[in-house]
Amino acid sequence: MLVGHLKQIWRYPVKSMGGEVIDSAILCNQGIPGDRCWAVIDTEEREIRSAKRWPELMNFKAALASTDAPAPETYLDQLPSVAITCPDGTTFDSRSEGAGALLASQLQRPASLAPLAPSTDVDHYRLARERTDQSLSEEMGLLPGEAMPDFTASMSDVLASLAEHVTPPGTYFDAFPLHLMTTNSLRYLSEAGGVNAVVERYRPNLLIEPTASLAEMTENNWVECCLQIGNAVIYIESRTVRCSMPAREQQWCELAAEPGMARAMVNHCDRHLGVNVMVVQHGSIEAGDEIHLLEKN
């Protein structure tokens, strides 16, 4: 059944930095090759950093330096370098001499850049200290008196891995390889919450324009279903729990902070917006592709 069209494909070469719209991509087990293939490292804590801890990362923009995306399951020196644009307009290559020092100077934090390491290098992904209820509350940006969101819909093996690691080893995404949203859900939150719910705030990989334009979270109807895009098939695993990041300033795309965003997400979508995606059949996709909801077996 036709349910929409692929409006945009987004790739974010450096974890937590702004990304780039691309015309086509290959979908594989790790999502989109070249997506989150670099990360910022806290050189004091020796831990991968995201905007949950360092929100200023969201002011930077990153793009692959090569016009060719890496092959699936590519790591370390085999990955292309990344062109990074700082909030003041300074640009540099992730492998250039002094790249780490320049980034640290821009962030005013002890920082360096690291390409994706294979899953066997578990120490690279390990948490510097155990997560606690307090640290999780701070990462999520919970409002006073707000209960912790329910993560039980996510796969148990993913949750178990994140008890010891910043990200699942072998990846720099938070938990799942792909994130999908519809234009309907952006419209819904904008209208219901009175906020500027634009796609850049939520950083999906796949933005879908449904066949029916409605102010509703259409993608929630696809949870535990498969969609075909191009010759790839994806599985909608669960709804995405949102932290405070969508409310933050993003200088790379000229977005101001949105103070009411967290309250809007709590009141109107139970802090869930968009869906988590797994790839079940590798394949190529292009912007404009039809989206078909497949029958359950």
XYZ file of C-alpha atoms in Angstrom, residues 9-257:
249
model
C 17.531 11.918 3.053
C 19.810 13.323 5.757
C 23.346 12.261 6.654
C 25.189 13.525 9.758
C 28.898 12.681 9.355
C 29.878 13.814 12.879
C 27.768 12.771 15.840
C 25.701 15.705 17.200
C 26.803 18.184 14.514
C 24.536 19.452 11.765
C 24.434 17.391 8.599
C 23.680 17.404 4.906
C 20.778 16.554 2.607
C 21.743 13.971 -0.019
C 19.936 12.809 -3.144
C 20.442 9.075 -2.703
C 21.912 6.520 -0.318
C 22.467 2.855 0.351
C 20.652 1.419 3.361
C 22.507 -1.328 5.259
C 22.590 -2.798 8.763
C 24.448 0.293 9.999
C 21.949 2.653 8.410
C 23.429 5.061 5.868
C 27.190 4.675 5.263
C 28.911 7.912 6.226
C 26.266 8.772 8.816
C 27.807 9.319 12.266
C 31.153 8.002 11.030
C 33.105 10.467 13.221
C 32.599 11.618 16.794
C 33.992 14.155 19.234
C 35.968 12.720 22.141
C 36.353 14.273 25.587
C 40.104 13.849 25.958
C 39.978 14.258 29.756
C 37.213 11.699 30.390
C 38.243 9.611 27.351
C 34.615 9.268 26.388
C 32.530 9.863 23.259
C 30.586 13.082 23.554
C 27.190 14.070 22.195
C 25.085 17.201 22.421
C 23.326 15.756 25.452
C 26.478 16.617 27.410
C 28.013 19.256 25.107
C 25.065 21.083 23.493
C 27.366 23.521 21.673
C 28.213 20.708 19.248
C 24.852 21.401 17.636
C 26.169 24.731 16.333
C 28.709 23.015 14.056
C 28.055 21.518 10.625
C 29.775 18.526 9.032
C 29.897 17.120 5.500
C 31.830 14.228 3.989
C 34.970 15.572 2.298
C 34.608 12.915 -0.407
C 31.764 12.827 -2.916
C 31.708 9.034 -2.483
C 30.179 7.577 0.671
C 32.204 4.826 2.371
C 31.305 1.191 1.906
C 29.271 -0.461 4.687
C 31.270 -1.561 7.744
C 34.195 0.752 7.046
C 36.284 1.948 9.978
C 39.226 4.079 11.100
C 41.688 5.031 8.335
C 39.412 3.660 5.623
C 36.762 6.271 6.371
C 36.760 9.553 4.433
C 37.635 12.722 6.290
C 34.971 15.256 7.155
C 34.769 18.986 6.437
C 33.649 20.797 9.591
C 32.235 24.331 9.658
C 32.455 26.124 13.012
C 29.917 28.679 14.268
C 32.303 31.541 13.421
C 32.644 30.305 9.832
C 36.043 28.648 10.266
C 36.299 25.407 8.279
C 38.763 22.550 8.630
C 39.294 18.928 7.652
C 38.981 16.312 10.384
C 42.364 14.824 9.419
C 44.227 18.097 8.973
C 47.165 18.920 11.220
C 45.911 20.598 14.365
C 42.253 19.628 13.774
C 41.801 18.483 17.368
C 43.397 21.616 18.798
C 41.232 23.829 16.608
C 38.075 21.993 17.669
C 39.074 22.197 21.335
C 39.671 25.933 20.947
C 36.285 26.448 19.317
C 34.507 24.394 21.987
C 36.695 25.633 24.841
C 36.759 22.054 26.014
C 39.352 19.224 25.946
C 38.332 17.658 22.641
C 39.542 15.617 19.696
C 37.963 13.852 16.709
C 37.845 10.101 16.148
C 36.646 8.026 13.190
C 34.389 5.055 13.805
C 36.167 2.066 15.374
C 35.133 -1.581 14.888
C 32.861 -3.219 17.446
C 35.764 -5.308 18.759
C 37.322 -2.140 20.214
C 34.834 -2.061 23.088
C 36.999 0.227 25.218
C 36.584 3.001 22.654
C 32.835 2.969 23.300
C 32.856 2.335 27.033
C 31.269 4.773 29.485
C 33.754 6.606 31.693
C 31.367 6.111 34.615
C 28.121 4.247 35.185
C 24.877 5.913 34.168
C 22.658 6.888 37.090
C 19.086 8.148 37.342
C 20.521 11.628 37.916
C 22.825 11.526 34.889
C 20.011 10.149 32.701
C 17.710 12.910 33.903
C 20.333 15.496 32.979
C 20.957 13.910 29.566
C 17.233 13.878 28.801
C 16.730 17.425 30.076
C 13.701 16.375 32.118
C 11.418 19.092 33.414
C 10.971 19.529 37.208
C 8.835 16.658 38.489
C 8.760 14.897 35.105
C 9.028 11.106 35.225
C 11.677 9.276 33.215
C 10.325 8.284 29.774
C 9.556 4.620 29.174
C 12.391 2.966 27.255
C 11.008 -0.571 27.488
C 9.722 -0.504 23.896
C 13.334 -0.510 22.696
C 15.130 -3.803 22.135
C 16.501 -5.349 25.302
C 19.929 -6.078 23.772
C 20.316 -2.403 22.796
C 19.416 -1.284 26.320
C 21.832 -3.815 27.819
C 24.673 -2.539 25.636
C 23.964 1.077 26.602
C 24.337 0.190 30.279
C 28.101 -0.070 29.654
C 28.707 1.917 26.472
C 28.028 5.458 25.236
C 26.789 3.993 21.937
C 26.419 0.422 20.674
C 30.006 -0.704 19.858
C 30.822 -0.316 16.197
C 28.430 2.634 15.820
C 28.128 6.269 16.825
C 24.324 6.446 16.730
C 22.532 6.648 20.076
C 20.732 3.314 19.821
C 19.281 2.588 16.371
C 20.839 2.901 12.907
C 18.087 5.047 11.383
C 15.560 7.619 12.522
C 12.413 8.359 10.496
C 9.849 11.137 10.757
C 6.909 12.350 8.698
C 6.061 15.903 7.712
C 2.708 15.258 9.397
C 4.295 14.892 12.844
C 6.220 18.151 12.390
C 2.967 19.874 11.449
C 1.194 18.264 14.409
C 3.672 19.445 17.031
C 3.924 22.912 15.476
C 0.163 23.367 15.627
C -0.565 21.579 18.906
C 2.437 22.919 20.795
C 2.795 26.335 19.220
C 6.496 25.726 18.514
C 8.808 25.871 15.498
C 8.943 22.130 14.809
C 11.182 22.028 11.749
C 13.085 18.985 10.512
C 16.540 20.291 11.507
C 15.560 20.193 15.186
C 14.930 16.425 15.193
C 17.671 15.134 12.876
C 15.929 12.241 11.133
C 17.706 10.300 8.404
C 14.473 9.819 6.463
C 11.769 12.461 6.172
C 8.550 11.048 4.713
C 5.710 13.056 3.173
C 2.569 10.930 3.682
C -0.084 10.631 0.990
C -2.554 12.396 3.289
C -1.393 15.708 4.760
C -2.718 15.753 8.323
C -1.650 17.174 11.661
C -0.945 13.785 13.247
C 1.989 11.503 14.097
C 1.398 9.217 11.118
C 4.556 7.143 11.611
C 3.259 5.805 14.941
C 0.813 3.713 12.889
C 3.756 1.928 11.251
C 5.433 0.625 14.438
C 6.189 -3.129 14.115
C 5.576 -2.905 10.357
C 7.875 -2.941 7.322
C 8.162 -0.238 4.689
C 9.682 -0.552 1.238
C 11.686 2.400 -0.081
C 13.337 1.927 -3.453
C 14.660 -1.633 -3.292
C 15.336 -1.465 0.451
C 13.034 -2.705 3.206
C 13.042 -1.207 6.702
C 11.370 -2.276 9.948
C 9.785 0.328 12.230
C 10.931 -0.907 15.615
C 9.580 1.619 18.130
C 8.763 5.264 18.799
C 11.703 7.565 19.475
C 12.122 9.010 22.964
C 13.180 12.659 22.706
C 15.709 14.412 24.929
C 16.120 18.198 25.242
C 18.213 18.563 22.067
C 15.363 19.770 19.787
C 14.954 22.832 22.014
C 18.583 23.889 21.585
C 20.046 26.624 19.430
C 21.598 25.418 16.162
C 23.719 28.131 14.612
C 24.648 26.064 11.548
C 21.070 26.369 10.244
C 20.195 29.654 11.989
C 17.748 28.144 14.462
C 17.281 29.971 17.758
C 16.603 28.151 21.014
